[in-house]
Amino acid sequence: MEQHQHRPAVHHAVPIRCARRQQPHLTSVNDGFGNISYEWRIAGSGDSSTVFYYGSGSYGDNIFLPLALDLDGDGVELVSKEDSRAYYDVKGDGFRHNVGWIGADDAFLAIDKNSDGKIELADELSFALWTPDPSDTDLQALKTVFDTNGDDVFNRGDAQFSQFRVWQDANGDGITDAGELKTLAERGIASINLTAAKTDWASGGNHITGFSTFQKADGSNGWAADVGLGHEADGWRATVESSLVRVTQSGGLVYGLANGGASLTADLASQGLDGAVGGNGTDTLTAGHSTGALLVGGDGNDVLNGGARDDWLSGGAGSDILNGGAGGDTLLIDAADMQANINGGDGFDIAVVTGTAGYAR
């Protein structure tokens, strides 16, 4: 009968931190024959679960795959998209999506492919987009594309090592601000091990698919994590025009926003808009669309004119003039608005009084 010498199990504790949640700890257990299981435990709860990983898989269309670096040694902190203020072009189509992110104490590994000192393209942050295999993670893509000497370690011996950066997004907005982007040498990172211990851990719409380590110039190590960040299906793209900021949703909706605090005059039909949001001054917003429009006046004494369909009109602060027009409209008014200036027009209209003051005009 074939015999095996059983080697002692090896335990590696890997802390994972989740913003606004209890902190779980992931522990990998190697039985000595190459079989690795993972257990995660919520600290202090007594609850634990063991997850066995049998290969990489797909996490759907709304997952973005970067590589996170635990800079401060307290675990990789993940922020759900509900708690995240980051917007990033995760699909490479120019639309920025609200996306789960990492904590301010950690960083992304990135490549400044066009040497502009910014990380803003999808494949500058997700190396998995560099390979044709949709199941590849960032560590796998680093190994396939960028480990040019084939030693399973990414370091200065590889051709494009100098193009890579460490991005610590201190304010979590998804924009590369001054001082956030450093070279690996400036961060004291000498190499990254490209052999991952794989897992399948999820929380708050984010995933961790594997762990590896990076080596610092002083000889110490840190954790690198293959993460999958959940993001909203629809993204937004903003372009500044002479009279407004045009905000386009990837699903097709287009809104016009006042540029800064300036007043806005907008005719939605002629400008190809589905809605408009005014500024601090006197805004004049006119729907005139065949579909329902959203008109928001903001501060100041505004004039909002609905169209032929079911529109939403909100004057905001100030004494506003609201004309619903045809269709079933919803008018949001407050105590500063004069009754004579509120006209629902044709159709079945609803007026909603906002604020704490009564409406008695």
XYZ file of C-alpha atoms in Angstrom:
361
model
C 0.000 0.000 0.000
C 1.326 3.429 -0.932
C 2.234 5.484 2.115
C 2.560 9.221 2.554
C 4.545 11.007 5.193
C 2.137 13.576 6.595
C 3.770 16.948 7.093
C 2.517 19.373 9.728
C -0.242 21.723 8.639
C 0.851 25.260 7.842
C -1.336 28.157 8.982
C -1.180 31.669 7.525
C -3.377 34.294 9.144
C -4.407 37.013 6.699
C -6.447 39.903 8.107
C -9.098 41.435 5.864
C -10.793 44.619 6.949
C -14.234 45.787 5.860
C -15.253 49.389 6.370
C -18.231 49.779 8.768
C -18.308 46.068 9.444
C -16.795 43.691 11.948
C -13.313 42.592 10.983
C -13.000 39.022 9.673
C -9.745 37.073 9.589
C -8.966 34.605 6.838
C -6.753 31.637 7.692
C -5.327 29.265 5.105
C -4.557 25.677 6.113
C -2.214 23.520 4.021
C -2.475 19.808 4.871
C 1.021 19.138 3.508
C -0.149 17.511 0.269
C -1.027 20.734 -1.559
C -4.653 20.831 -0.380
C -5.445 24.282 0.975
C -8.625 25.296 2.736
C -9.581 28.746 3.985
C -11.482 29.731 7.095
C -12.742 33.188 7.829
C -13.916 34.288 11.240
C -15.584 37.471 12.403
C -13.547 38.666 15.356
C -15.431 38.208 18.614
C -18.554 36.734 17.028
C -17.780 33.027 17.299
C -19.044 32.553 13.738
C -16.778 30.969 11.164
C -17.055 29.401 7.751
C -14.663 27.243 5.748
C -14.405 27.815 2.018
C -12.633 25.427 -0.371
C -11.375 26.925 -3.604
C -11.394 24.719 -6.719
C -10.379 27.177 -9.448
C -10.950 30.675 -10.697
C -14.417 31.728 -11.729
C -16.446 34.563 -13.153
C -17.994 37.129 -10.804
C -20.298 38.735 -13.363
C -20.169 41.883 -15.439
C -20.210 44.332 -12.530
C -16.904 43.352 -10.929
C -13.614 45.233 -11.431
C -10.336 43.371 -10.828
C -7.342 45.351 -9.494
C -4.498 44.317 -7.156
C -4.491 45.760 -3.621
C -1.406 46.256 -1.451
C -1.593 46.251 2.355
C 0.753 49.164 3.019
C 0.386 49.480 6.780
C 0.274 45.798 7.717
C -3.181 45.826 9.312
C -5.002 43.969 6.532
C -6.601 44.823 3.216
C -9.553 47.118 3.851
C -12.446 46.911 1.383
C -15.197 49.517 1.032
C -18.521 48.506 -0.535
C -19.860 50.576 -3.417
C -22.686 51.746 -1.131
C -20.101 53.300 1.202
C -17.641 54.299 -1.521
C -17.338 57.769 -3.022
C -15.043 56.514 -5.783
C -16.039 56.759 -9.433
C -13.757 55.112 -11.985
C -13.814 54.123 -15.661
C -13.970 50.392 -14.946
C -15.009 49.360 -18.469
C -12.681 51.504 -20.552
C -15.562 53.257 -22.310
C -15.127 56.721 -20.811
C -17.980 56.348 -18.305
C -17.128 56.543 -14.605
C -18.971 54.043 -12.398
C -19.529 54.169 -8.660
C -17.326 51.297 -7.522
C -16.310 49.521 -4.332
C -12.859 50.642 -3.258
C -10.041 50.027 -0.815
C -9.353 51.897 2.398
C -7.158 54.978 2.593
C -4.377 53.037 4.367
C -3.932 50.635 1.437
C -3.011 51.117 -2.216
C -3.455 49.771 -5.715
C -0.690 48.520 -7.952
C -1.085 50.414 -11.228
C 0.701 51.004 -14.512
C 1.077 54.512 -15.901
C 0.858 53.257 -19.482
C 0.797 56.690 -21.119
C 3.266 58.303 -18.655
C 0.918 61.185 -17.813
C 1.227 60.862 -14.042
C -2.420 59.819 -13.706
C -4.234 56.527 -13.246
C -7.584 56.891 -14.990
C -7.829 54.178 -17.658
C -9.435 50.809 -16.933
C -6.357 48.788 -17.914
C -4.025 51.036 -15.915
C -5.603 49.600 -12.771
C -6.866 46.193 -13.886
C -4.117 44.106 -15.496
C -6.652 41.332 -16.095
C -7.842 43.423 -19.057
C -4.474 42.826 -20.756
C -5.161 39.126 -21.369
C -7.806 37.432 -23.557
C -8.872 35.068 -20.750
C -11.873 36.574 -18.866
C -11.162 34.405 -15.814
C -7.671 35.854 -15.268
C -7.008 37.861 -12.126
C -4.466 40.663 -11.839
C -1.779 38.397 -10.393
C -2.301 35.940 -13.237
C -2.128 38.759 -15.787
C 1.035 40.146 -14.193
C 2.581 36.721 -14.577
C 1.356 36.227 -18.151
C 2.083 39.680 -19.569
C 4.658 41.434 -17.403
C 6.871 38.698 -15.909
C 9.179 38.910 -18.913
C 11.945 36.745 -17.431
C 9.481 34.066 -16.304
C 10.708 33.675 -12.728
C 7.244 34.114 -11.097
C 8.441 37.302 -9.417
C 7.727 40.822 -10.634
C 10.760 43.015 -10.031
C 13.266 45.273 -11.768
C 14.422 42.298 -13.826
C 11.163 42.605 -15.797
C 10.984 44.976 -18.747
C 8.134 47.293 -17.660
C 8.733 47.318 -13.908
C 9.673 51.022 -13.957
C 6.264 51.958 -15.437
C 4.362 50.578 -12.456
C 3.129 52.776 -9.655
C 1.615 52.523 -6.190
C -1.597 54.549 -5.958
C -2.802 55.352 -2.458
C -6.111 57.146 -3.019
C -6.085 59.019 0.278
C -9.493 60.662 -0.139
C -11.116 57.677 -1.861
C -12.573 59.613 -4.790
C -11.183 57.503 -7.639
C -9.094 60.421 -8.955
C -5.290 60.548 -8.882
C -4.545 63.652 -6.823
C -1.163 65.258 -6.234
C 1.058 63.185 -3.951
C -1.010 59.990 -4.202
C 0.992 58.276 -6.956
C 4.470 56.916 -6.144
C 6.971 54.641 -7.822
C 7.552 51.236 -6.267
C 11.021 52.391 -5.214
C 9.561 55.429 -3.441
C 7.272 53.059 -1.548
C 10.183 50.760 -0.763
C 8.709 47.818 -2.690
C 11.333 45.639 -4.372
C 9.281 42.758 -5.782
C 5.892 41.024 -5.894
C 5.445 37.266 -5.653
C 3.193 36.171 -8.537
C 2.224 32.780 -7.085
C -1.122 33.262 -5.353
C -2.851 31.311 -2.611
C -6.366 31.316 -4.039
C -9.581 31.842 -2.135
C -13.150 32.945 -2.714
C -14.150 35.485 -0.070
C -16.922 38.046 -0.475
C -18.432 40.869 1.551
C -20.454 43.940 0.634
C -20.353 43.143 -3.077
C -16.548 42.912 -3.110
C -14.449 39.757 -3.506
C -10.955 38.552 -2.687
C -9.834 35.782 -5.035
C -6.261 35.272 -3.901
C -3.340 36.407 -1.771
C 0.344 36.815 -2.403
C 3.142 38.843 -0.851
C 5.330 41.745 -1.822
C 8.868 42.194 -0.591
C 10.177 45.509 0.679
C 13.661 46.871 0.217
C 14.311 46.449 3.956
C 13.603 42.707 3.737
C 10.134 42.750 5.307
C 6.994 41.493 3.569
C 3.470 42.754 2.982
C 0.248 41.267 1.642
C -0.973 41.663 -1.946
C -4.575 40.717 -2.696
C -6.402 39.939 -5.927
C -9.639 41.841 -5.341
C -12.903 42.076 -7.247
C -14.680 45.369 -6.611
C -18.426 45.569 -7.175
C -19.656 48.536 -9.194
C -22.870 50.050 -10.479
C -24.006 48.914 -13.908
C -24.496 52.457 -15.205
C -21.673 54.966 -15.404
C -21.500 58.718 -16.018
C -19.451 60.969 -18.257
C -19.215 64.739 -17.830
C -18.239 67.250 -20.508
C -17.974 70.990 -19.898
C -19.750 73.184 -22.447
C -20.004 76.954 -22.609
C -23.330 77.177 -20.796
C -23.476 73.981 -18.731
C -21.881 70.703 -17.727
C -23.389 67.870 -19.773
C -23.605 64.661 -17.743
C -24.337 61.554 -19.814
C -25.380 58.229 -18.314
C -24.145 55.086 -20.047
C -27.797 53.996 -20.246
C -28.599 57.019 -22.427
C -29.981 59.697 -20.072
C -28.433 63.170 -20.402
C -28.580 65.955 -17.799
C -27.424 69.552 -17.887
C -25.898 71.058 -14.733
C -25.139 74.688 -14.032
C -21.409 75.303 -14.350
C -20.279 76.169 -10.836
C -22.653 78.563 -9.101
C -23.725 80.315 -12.301
C -27.334 80.672 -13.376
C -28.566 78.268 -16.031
C -30.918 78.824 -18.939
C -31.721 75.522 -20.610
C -34.202 74.327 -23.212
C -34.129 70.555 -22.868
C -35.650 69.828 -26.270
C -33.199 71.934 -28.270
C -30.176 70.899 -26.191
C -30.895 67.169 -26.148
C -31.349 66.914 -22.367
C -33.567 64.711 -20.197
C -33.212 66.961 -17.169
C -31.473 70.050 -15.823
C -30.182 71.246 -12.453
C -29.738 74.963 -11.892
C -27.213 76.910 -9.863
C -27.332 79.554 -7.157
C -28.829 82.308 -9.304
C -32.027 82.729 -11.279
C -32.455 79.708 -13.547
C -34.884 79.272 -16.429
C -35.440 75.615 -17.286
C -37.867 74.463 -19.987
C -38.774 70.853 -20.736
C -40.657 70.640 -24.051
C -39.697 66.971 -24.432
C -41.853 64.113 -25.615
C -40.695 62.236 -22.495
C -40.936 63.258 -18.848
C -38.275 65.699 -17.655
C -36.569 66.432 -14.338
C -36.124 70.139 -13.583
C -34.367 71.279 -10.393
C -33.944 74.982 -9.796
C -31.609 75.067 -6.810
C -31.119 78.367 -4.991
C -32.475 81.647 -6.326
C -35.808 82.667 -7.818
C -36.224 80.210 -10.681
C -38.643 79.654 -13.564
C -39.405 76.007 -14.398
C -41.646 75.090 -17.327
C -42.794 71.516 -17.845
C -43.692 69.983 -21.199
C -46.264 67.661 -22.685
C -45.424 64.647 -20.528
C -45.171 63.748 -16.828
C -42.485 66.047 -15.419
C -40.856 66.579 -12.024
C -40.326 70.241 -11.098
C -38.452 71.287 -7.962
C -37.801 74.981 -7.474
C -35.576 74.628 -4.436
C -34.817 77.659 -2.302
C -36.157 81.057 -3.325
C -39.506 82.227 -4.644
C -40.003 80.168 -7.783
C -42.399 80.028 -10.730
C -43.471 76.462 -11.615
C -45.611 75.639 -14.659
C -46.329 71.943 -15.076
C -47.789 72.044 -18.601
C -49.645 69.053 -20.001
C -49.333 65.590 -18.467
C -49.371 64.391 -14.884
C -46.718 66.496 -13.170
C -45.189 66.518 -9.690
C -44.325 69.958 -8.314
C -42.128 70.312 -5.229
C -42.834 73.649 -3.545
C -41.980 75.339 -0.250
C -43.123 78.218 1.943
C -41.185 80.777 -0.131
C -43.217 80.088 -3.275
C -46.276 82.220 -4.071
C -49.488 80.323 -4.822
C -50.114 82.515 -7.855
C -46.824 81.286 -9.321
C -47.665 77.579 -8.995
C -49.580 76.139 -11.947
C -49.908 72.418 -12.530
C -51.388 72.865 -16.007
C -53.412 70.165 -17.729
C -53.481 66.582 -16.494
C -53.537 65.130 -12.988
C -50.855 67.027 -11.066
C -49.486 66.698 -7.542
C -47.948 69.437 -5.394
C -45.656 68.335 -2.575
C -44.766 70.863 0.131
C -41.182 70.450 1.322
C -39.461 71.852 4.386
C -40.661 72.355 7.952
C -42.564 75.620 7.396
C -46.232 75.483 6.482
C -47.646 76.616 3.140
C -50.509 79.076 3.587
C -50.469 81.295 0.520
